[in-house]
Each structure stands twice: as C-alpha cells, then as structure tokens.
Tab-separated table of C-alpha atoms and ligand atoms in Angstrom:
chain	number	residue	atom	x	y	z
I	84	MET	CA	0.000	0.000	0.000
I	85	ASN	CA	1.319	3.451	-0.827
I	86	LYS	CA	1.064	6.371	1.558
I	87	GLN	CA	-2.043	7.841	-0.137
I	88	LYS	CA	-3.919	4.556	0.023
I	89	ILE	CA	-3.123	4.169	3.726
I	90	LEU	CA	-4.416	7.677	4.394
I	91	ILE	CA	-7.685	7.038	2.547
I	92	THR	CA	-8.171	3.755	4.428
I	93	LEU	CA	-7.618	5.512	7.759
I	94	ILE	CA	-10.118	8.270	6.947
I	95	ALA	CA	-12.709	5.708	5.844
I	96	ALA	CA	-12.208	3.743	9.085
I	97	GLY	CA	-12.646	6.989	11.036
I	98	LEU	CA	-15.889	7.753	9.259
I	99	VAL	CA	-17.269	4.320	9.985
I	100	THR	CA	-16.395	4.747	13.667
I	101	LEU	CA	-18.002	8.191	13.804
I	102	GLY	CA	-21.122	6.954	12.012
I	103	GLY	CA	-21.430	4.083	14.447
I	104	TYR	CA	-21.106	6.444	17.379
I	105	GLY	CA	-23.825	8.729	16.008
I	106	VAL	CA	-26.286	5.878	15.701
I	107	GLN	CA	-25.470	4.668	19.192
I	108	SER	CA	-25.959	8.021	20.925
I	109	ALA	CA	-29.252	8.606	19.105
I	110	THR	CA	-30.603	5.294	20.395
I	111	ALA	CA	-29.434	6.106	23.912
I	112	LYS	CA	-31.255	9.410	23.716
I	113	GLU	CA	-34.468	7.835	22.433
I	114	LYS	CA	-34.416	5.468	25.376
I	115	LYS	CA	-33.996	8.407	27.758
I	116	GLN	CA	-37.066	10.203	26.422
I	117	ALA	CA	-40.328	9.313	28.071
I	118	PRO	CA	-42.704	7.739	25.511
I	119	ALA	CA	-45.406	10.341	26.255
I	120	ALA	CA	-42.916	13.161	25.794
I	121	GLN	CA	-41.811	11.721	22.436
I	122	GLU	CA	-45.377	11.533	21.268
I	123	ALA	CA	-46.039	15.102	22.333
I	124	ALA	CA	-42.983	16.196	20.381
I	125	GLY	CA	-44.221	14.457	17.218
I	126	GLN	CA	-41.153	12.160	17.001
I	127	LYS	CA	-38.791	15.049	16.163
I	128	LYS	CA	-35.465	15.063	17.930
I	129	ALA	CA	-34.845	17.331	20.918
I	130	GLU	CA	-31.224	18.467	20.617
I	131	THR	CA	-28.884	19.432	23.451
I	132	ILE	CA	-29.692	22.992	24.561
I	133	ASP	CA	-27.960	25.638	26.690
I	134	ALA	CA	-29.307	26.326	30.174
I	135	THR	CA	-30.279	29.788	28.898
I	136	ALA	CA	-32.208	28.484	25.835
I	137	LYS	CA	-35.628	30.047	25.277
I	138	LEU	CA	-38.744	28.496	23.775
I	139	SER	CA	-39.660	29.737	20.325
I	140	ASP	CA	-43.255	30.265	19.166
I	141	ASN	CA	-43.175	27.120	17.022
I	142	HIS	CA	-41.745	24.867	19.724
I	143	PRO	CA	-43.681	21.595	19.993
I	144	ALA	CA	-46.365	21.745	22.694
I	145	PHE	CA	-45.760	19.869	25.944
I	146	GLU	CA	-47.747	19.241	29.086
I	147	GLU	CA	-47.685	21.554	32.068
I	148	GLY	CA	-45.306	20.317	34.729
I	149	THR	CA	-42.887	18.904	32.125
I	150	SER	CA	-39.442	20.462	32.269
I	151	CYS	CA	-36.897	21.099	29.528
I	152	ASN	CA	-34.619	18.285	30.646
I	153	ASP	CA	-37.402	15.708	30.288
I	154	CYS	CA	-36.678	15.877	26.553
I	155	HIS	CA	-33.479	17.860	26.056
I	156	GLU	CA	-30.050	17.319	27.480
I	157	VAL	CA	-29.344	20.697	29.131
I	158	LYS	CA	-25.724	21.874	29.058
I	159	LEU	CA	-24.664	23.062	32.498
I	160	ASP	CA	-21.196	24.406	32.992
I	161	ALA	CA	-20.747	23.602	36.670
I	162	LYS	CA	-17.002	24.335	36.650
I	163	THR	CA	-17.087	28.037	35.927
I	164	THR	CA	-20.280	29.158	37.646
I	165	ALA	CA	-19.955	31.856	40.312
I	166	THR	CA	-20.531	29.351	43.114
I	167	GLN	CA	-17.708	27.098	41.931
I	168	ALA	CA	-15.372	30.100	41.720
I	169	TRP	CA	-16.318	31.215	45.243
I	170	LEU	CA	-15.785	27.718	46.617
I	171	TYR	CA	-12.677	26.524	44.804
I	172	GLY	CA	-11.475	28.914	42.074
I	173	ASP	CA	-9.387	32.089	41.822
I	174	TYR	CA	-11.430	34.440	43.947
I	175	LEU	CA	-10.427	37.676	45.713
I	176	SER	CA	-7.143	36.981	47.506
I	177	TRP	CA	-7.447	33.209	47.129
I	178	LYS	CA	-5.719	31.238	44.414
I	179	ALA	CA	-7.553	28.171	43.116
I	180	ASP	CA	-7.867	25.529	45.857
I	181	GLU	CA	-6.549	27.827	48.631
I	182	GLY	CA	-8.550	28.839	51.703
I	183	ILE	CA	-10.673	25.687	51.766
I	184	MET	CA	-11.435	24.479	55.302
I	185	PRO	CA	-10.492	20.895	56.218
I	186	LYS	CA	-13.638	18.726	56.275
I	187	ASP	CA	-13.699	18.160	60.071
I	188	LYS	CA	-13.113	21.802	60.871
I	189	LEU	CA	-15.847	22.809	58.443
I	190	TRP	CA	-18.277	20.430	60.113
I	191	GLU	CA	-17.469	22.073	63.481
I	192	GLN	CA	-18.301	25.399	61.864
I	193	VAL	CA	-21.618	24.032	60.560
I	194	VAL	CA	-22.504	22.900	64.093
I	195	LYS	CA	-21.505	26.296	65.441
I	196	VAL	CA	-23.802	28.051	62.982
I	197	ILE	CA	-26.910	25.854	62.936
I	198	GLY	CA	-26.707	24.569	66.472
I	199	ASP	CA	-25.723	21.559	68.499
I	200	SER	CA	-27.925	18.758	69.851
I	201	LYS	CA	-31.023	20.056	71.722
I	202	ALA	CA	-30.925	23.297	69.769
I	203	LYS	CA	-33.293	23.909	66.871
I	204	LYS	CA	-33.478	26.435	64.086
I	205	THR	CA	-36.253	27.584	61.774
I	206	TYR	CA	-35.537	26.581	58.175
I	207	ILE	CA	-37.253	26.869	54.859
I	208	LEU	CA	-37.720	23.303	53.660
I	209	ALA	CA	-38.145	22.708	49.936
I	210	THR	CA	-39.645	19.543	48.499
I	211	VAL	CA	-40.515	18.647	44.923
I	212	LEU	CA	-43.580	16.739	43.774
I	213	ASN	CA	-44.459	16.221	40.095
I	214	ASN	CA	-41.764	18.688	39.144
I	215	ARG	CA	-43.322	21.468	41.257
I	216	PRO	CA	-41.405	22.921	44.207
I	217	TYR	CA	-43.005	23.469	47.575
I	218	ALA	CA	-41.404	25.530	50.373
I	219	ILE	CA	-42.405	25.724	54.004
I	220	THR	CA	-41.019	26.943	57.324
I	221	ILE	CA	-40.125	24.183	59.780
I	222	GLU	CA	-38.002	23.646	62.880
I	223	TYR	CA	-35.192	21.121	62.648
I	224	ALA	CA	-32.582	20.051	65.201
I	225	LEU	CA	-29.175	18.685	64.199
I	226	ASP	CA	-27.523	15.541	65.498
I	227	PRO	CA	-23.891	16.671	65.141
I	228	VAL	CA	-22.519	13.114	65.308
I	229	LYS	CA	-24.742	11.313	62.797
I	230	LYS	CA	-25.076	14.478	60.730
I	231	VAL	CA	-28.836	14.073	60.421
I	232	MET	CA	-31.647	16.488	61.284
I	233	TYR	CA	-34.939	15.813	63.037
I	234	ALA	CA	-38.347	17.505	62.903
I	235	PHE	CA	-41.777	16.537	64.184
I	236	SER	CA	-44.936	17.340	62.230
I	237	GLU	CA	-48.653	16.702	62.688
I	238	LYS	CA	-49.813	13.644	60.777
I	239	GLY	CA	-51.304	14.337	57.362
I	240	THR	CA	-49.519	17.585	56.584
I	241	SER	CA	-48.653	18.382	53.012
I	242	LYS	CA	-44.884	18.249	53.432
I	243	LEU	CA	-45.091	14.665	54.687
I	244	ASN	CA	-46.922	13.599	51.531
I	245	GLN	CA	-44.332	15.375	49.448
I	246	ILE	CA	-41.480	13.589	51.240
I	247	LYS	CA	-43.230	10.240	50.909
I	248	ALA	CA	-43.343	10.689	47.145
I	249	ASN	CA	-39.856	12.167	46.758
I	250	PRO	CA	-37.274	12.018	49.573
I	251	TYR	CA	-34.887	14.580	48.061
I	252	VAL	CA	-35.135	17.853	49.987
I	253	ALA	CA	-33.273	21.133	50.323
I	254	LEU	CA	-33.249	23.520	53.275
I	255	GLY	CA	-32.106	27.048	53.854
I	256	TRP	CA	-31.378	29.033	56.956
I	257	HIS	CA	-30.149	32.619	57.016
I	258	GLU	CA	-29.582	35.581	59.212
I	259	GLU	CA	-31.478	38.605	57.910
I	260	PHE	CA	-29.376	40.453	55.310
I	261	LYS	CA	-28.769	44.003	56.509
I	262	ASN	CA	-27.486	45.510	53.240
I	263	ASP	CA	-23.862	44.839	54.185
I	264	PHE	CA	-22.029	42.294	52.012
I	265	THR	CA	-19.241	42.014	54.581
I	266	LYS	CA	-21.624	40.516	57.140
I	267	LEU	CA	-23.298	37.427	55.744
I	268	LEU	CA	-24.363	34.272	57.471
I	269	CYS	CA	-26.453	31.638	55.738
I	270	VAL	CA	-26.529	27.908	55.177
I	271	SER	CA	-28.064	25.784	52.452
I	272	LEU	CA	-28.449	22.068	52.937
I	273	ASN	CA	-29.343	19.101	50.746
I	274	GLY	CA	-30.321	15.652	51.857
I	275	ARG	CA	-32.710	12.726	51.837
I	276	ALA	CA	-35.695	12.630	54.170
I	277	GLU	CA	-37.312	9.589	55.769
I	278	LEU	CA	-40.476	9.383	57.865
I	279	PHE	CA	-40.924	7.516	61.168
I	280	ASP	CA	-43.942	7.132	63.444
I	281	GLY	CA	-44.042	7.023	67.254
I	282	THR	CA	-43.569	3.256	67.461
I	283	THR	CA	-40.040	3.311	66.044
I	284	ARG	CA	-36.596	3.417	67.652
I	285	GLU	CA	-35.701	6.276	65.306
I	286	PHE	CA	-38.527	8.403	66.761
I	287	ASP	CA	-36.934	8.075	70.219
I	288	GLU	CA	-33.526	8.926	68.778
I	289	GLY	CA	-35.095	12.056	67.325
I	290	LEU	CA	-36.609	13.007	70.680
I	291	SER	CA	-33.190	12.690	72.311
I	292	VAL	CA	-31.844	15.337	69.909
I	293	TYR	CA	-34.863	17.609	69.309
I	294	PRO	CA	-35.600	20.078	72.165
I	295	TYR	CA	-39.267	18.989	72.398
I	296	GLU	CA	-39.287	20.006	76.066
I	297	TYR	CA	-40.167	23.572	75.109
I	298	GLY	CA	-43.526	22.329	73.817
I	299	ALA	CA	-44.348	20.661	77.124
I	300	ASN	CA	-43.324	23.761	79.061
I	301	MET	CA	-45.418	26.009	76.839
I	302	ARG	CA	-48.509	23.876	77.276
I	303	LYS	CA	-47.734	23.205	80.970
I	304	ILE	CA	-47.980	19.438	80.420
I	305	PRO	CA	-45.668	16.984	82.231
I	306	LEU	CA	-42.843	15.794	79.952
I	307	ASP	CA	-43.908	12.141	79.903
I	308	LYS	CA	-47.460	12.974	78.952
I	309	PHE	CA	-46.296	15.338	76.247
I	310	LYS	CA	-43.974	12.693	74.838
I	311	ALA	CA	-46.880	10.234	74.674
I	312	ILE	CA	-49.001	12.796	72.806
I	313	MET	CA	-46.196	13.399	70.325
I	314	LYS	CA	-45.825	9.677	69.678
I	315	GLN	CA	-49.513	9.415	68.939
I	316	ALA	CA	-50.101	12.523	66.893
I	317	MET	CA	-46.848	13.200	65.085
I	318	ILE	CA	-44.600	11.887	62.364
I	319	MET	CA	-40.881	12.493	62.561
I	320	SER	CA	-38.853	13.376	59.509
I	321	ARG	CA	-35.151	12.600	59.564
I	322	ILE	CA	-32.931	14.205	56.969
I	323	THR	CA	-29.602	12.603	56.192
I	324	LEU	CA	-27.451	15.517	55.098
I	325	ASP	CA	-25.454	15.020	51.908
I	326	GLU	CA	-24.222	18.544	51.261
I	327	VAL	CA	-24.025	21.685	53.392
I	328	THR	CA	-22.902	25.022	51.970
I	329	VAL	CA	-22.012	27.769	54.430
I	330	THR	CA	-21.648	31.452	53.621
I	331	ASP	CA	-19.983	33.050	56.621
I	332	THR	CA	-18.013	36.263	56.139
I	333	SER	CA	-16.423	35.909	59.595
I	334	LEU	CA	-14.349	32.987	58.241
I	335	LYS	CA	-12.218	35.522	56.386
I	336	ASP	CA	-10.537	36.599	59.633
I	337	ALA	CA	-9.232	33.050	60.042
I	338	GLY	CA	-7.875	33.062	56.474
I	339	PHE	CA	-10.612	30.908	54.967
I	340	ARG	CA	-12.910	31.497	52.023
I	341	THR	CA	-16.247	32.905	53.079
I	342	ARG	CA	-18.055	30.141	51.216
I	343	GLN	CA	-17.362	26.534	52.120
I	344	ARG	CA	-19.056	23.289	51.140
I	345	TRP	CA	-19.178	20.148	53.247
I	346	MET	CA	-20.022	16.902	51.466
I	347	ARG	CA	-20.787	13.575	53.107
I	348	LYS	CA	-19.025	11.588	50.360
C	297	LIG	C1	-41.857	17.093	25.306
C	297	LIG	C2	-40.465	17.252	24.960
C	297	LIG	C3	-39.860	18.650	25.021
C	297	LIG	C4	-39.845	19.497	26.091
C	297	LIG	C5	-40.457	19.275	27.466
C	297	LIG	C6	-39.090	20.641	25.675
C	297	LIG	N1	-38.680	20.484	24.390
C	297	LIG	FE1	-37.599	21.808	23.301
C	297	LIG	N2	-37.788	20.644	21.675
C	297	LIG	C7	-38.377	19.412	21.649
C	297	LIG	C8	-38.293	18.882	20.286
C	297	LIG	C9	-38.817	17.538	19.839
C	297	LIG	C10	-37.647	19.872	19.512
C	297	LIG	C11	-37.366	19.807	18.027
C	297	LIG	C12	-38.520	20.461	17.335
C	297	LIG	C13	-38.328	20.583	15.831
C	297	LIG	O1	-37.268	20.313	15.340
C	297	LIG	O2	-39.325	20.999	15.217
C	297	LIG	C14	-37.336	20.946	20.420
C	297	LIG	C15	-36.677	22.104	20.037
C	297	LIG	C16	-36.204	23.051	20.891
C	297	LIG	C17	-35.374	24.170	20.522
C	297	LIG	C18	-34.914	24.455	19.107
C	297	LIG	C19	-35.729	25.488	18.397
C	297	LIG	C20	-37.219	25.544	18.664
C	297	LIG	O3	-37.631	26.279	19.600
C	297	LIG	O4	-38.023	24.888	17.986
C	297	LIG	C21	-35.136	24.888	21.649
C	297	LIG	C22	-34.283	26.146	21.788
C	297	LIG	C23	-35.833	24.227	22.737
C	297	LIG	N3	-36.461	23.118	22.237
C	297	LIG	C24	-35.837	24.660	24.036
C	297	LIG	C25	-36.609	24.091	25.043
C	297	LIG	C26	-36.731	24.637	26.369
C	297	LIG	C27	-36.022	25.881	26.871
C	297	LIG	C28	-37.577	23.833	27.058
C	297	LIG	C29	-38.072	23.987	28.496
C	297	LIG	C30	-38.715	25.244	28.815
C	297	LIG	C31	-37.971	22.766	26.160
C	297	LIG	N4	-37.374	22.959	24.943
C	297	LIG	C32	-38.823	21.731	26.489
C	297	LIG	C33	-38.946	18.740	22.716
C	297	LIG	C34	-39.133	19.278	23.954
C-alpha cells in the first residue's frame, strides 16, 4: 500500500467509527425520552440545549409540569459558575484551591452556625412533587454526630406527603441580610428525608436530639405525657445531610474562604 492509500483507508475507518457512534448516541437518547414526551414532540429530535435556551413560538407543545430536561439534554457548565469560583477557584485573595477548610473543621463550623444537639433552628424546607417545588417553614434540630436532622410534624400535613413521594429535599437558613455584604451568614443544605412514626426506635432517637421540652413547658404538660401525645399525633422526619454550603463572612478573619461546602461523600 502506498502512503495515499493508507491515508484514505484511515479516513474511511474513522468515518465508519463516527457513524457508528452517532447511531449509538441517538438510540441512547431515544431510550432516555419518556414515551409520552416523544409523542407530544411528534417524534422530532430534541437536541442538546444551553441552560439559557428560550422556547420559540413554534416549539412543539408539551404538558404543564414537564421540564426542559425531560426531553433535552441541558448543558450546564458547573465548573465556571460563580458558586464554583467562590468555593474553589481564583477568587479575591485566594488562588484556586486555597482557603478551603479541612472537612472536620468545616463540620465544626456548621454545628456552630446551625446549632448543636437540643438546639433547633427555623428553616425553609423545599420539596418537589411532580416537578413542582413546595417551600415551608419548619423547625429542625441537628444531630452533630450522625449528621442528620430531626423535625416533628402533625400527621397528614402536606410536606409529609411530598417527602413520601420524593425524599430529596433542600433547606435554607439565614440571618437577615442588613445591606452589608461584609456581614453574611447563611446555610443551604441538601439531603434525603425519611419518615418515622411514634412506634419506632428512630422516633426516640429524634426526641433525644430535638428540644421537644419547650412544647411541654409552653402547654404546661408533664414531659412524659407530652412525649406520649407526640408519639400518637406526630410523624418524625429525619434528613440525612449530603451537602451543606455555608456562607460566613467571619471565616475571612481566620484566612478561609467565606463560602465553604461540606459533602458527606
Ligand atoms: C416534550 C419534549 C420537550 C420538552 C419538554 C421541551 N422540548 Fe424543546 N424541543 C423538543 C423537540 C422535539 C424539539 C425539536 C422540534 C423541531 O425540530 O421541530 C425541540 C426544540 C427546541 C429548541 C430548538 C428550536 C425551537 O424552539 O423549535 C429549543 C431552543 C428548545 N427546544 C428549548 C426548550 C426549552 C427551553 C424547554 C423547556 C422550557 C424545552 N425545549 C422543552 C422537545 C421538547
């Protein structure tokens, strides 16, 4: 074979490989699309879109509650977003990967901010059901050792139904922002919620962490009686924390970035 022939053979082989790849990824995509969504889209292909893509007037119709990524692959550039830069990139006086708190020390900081055992805080809890978000205020108490949070809610409340259907939750807690960017304190948390009733061991574990005593004192009911009422009337939610992001401008004085992220894994 002369040089030219070899080159042509190589190019042809390359084309075959590329062609094969194209067919493969199209099939993978078709599998990913829900059958109903495909039908709604009239069998035309939904290409990869940018996160900022807008719907045009002649976009195929789709059902309410369906989101773009049910049909499209949405390109997200998670490396260069502002949050990533604040956490790990070149930011203010920090070079990339400098100023990041060691994991254990960061956890201590989380406990300092949102409170130790027998201390609760008022959070906004977000749940998602059928692609719709739902946000509610709720008191949670942190177990600093297991890194889980406990709350007690009346049976039959909406948030419990939401959690039952989809355990993935997010929470936020913040100090009121007083128009001064040098004084910020807020925490956002992600985790998985589970529900337990009063007959379970987990419910008792929750009571040992959650400062339920305030409820008994308020109602002037003996502790034991109050505990029995809680076991009867309430459902406990336990959130296993997976990710906690702290914004705390006071960390700067210790030489750390003001935004830090703890991850369980
Ligand atoms: C039910 C599936 C489905 C959903 C949901 C959907 N798309 Fe599409 N989209 C399609 C299909 C199929 C095409 C190709 C249509 C064509 O070629 O005529 C398309 C085309 C597009 C295009 C190319 C040009 C155009 O508008 O026709 C853009 C941009 C786009 N979609 C953005 C979005 C965004 C943004 C959302 C969410 C708000 C979204 N799509 C939700 C199926 C979907």
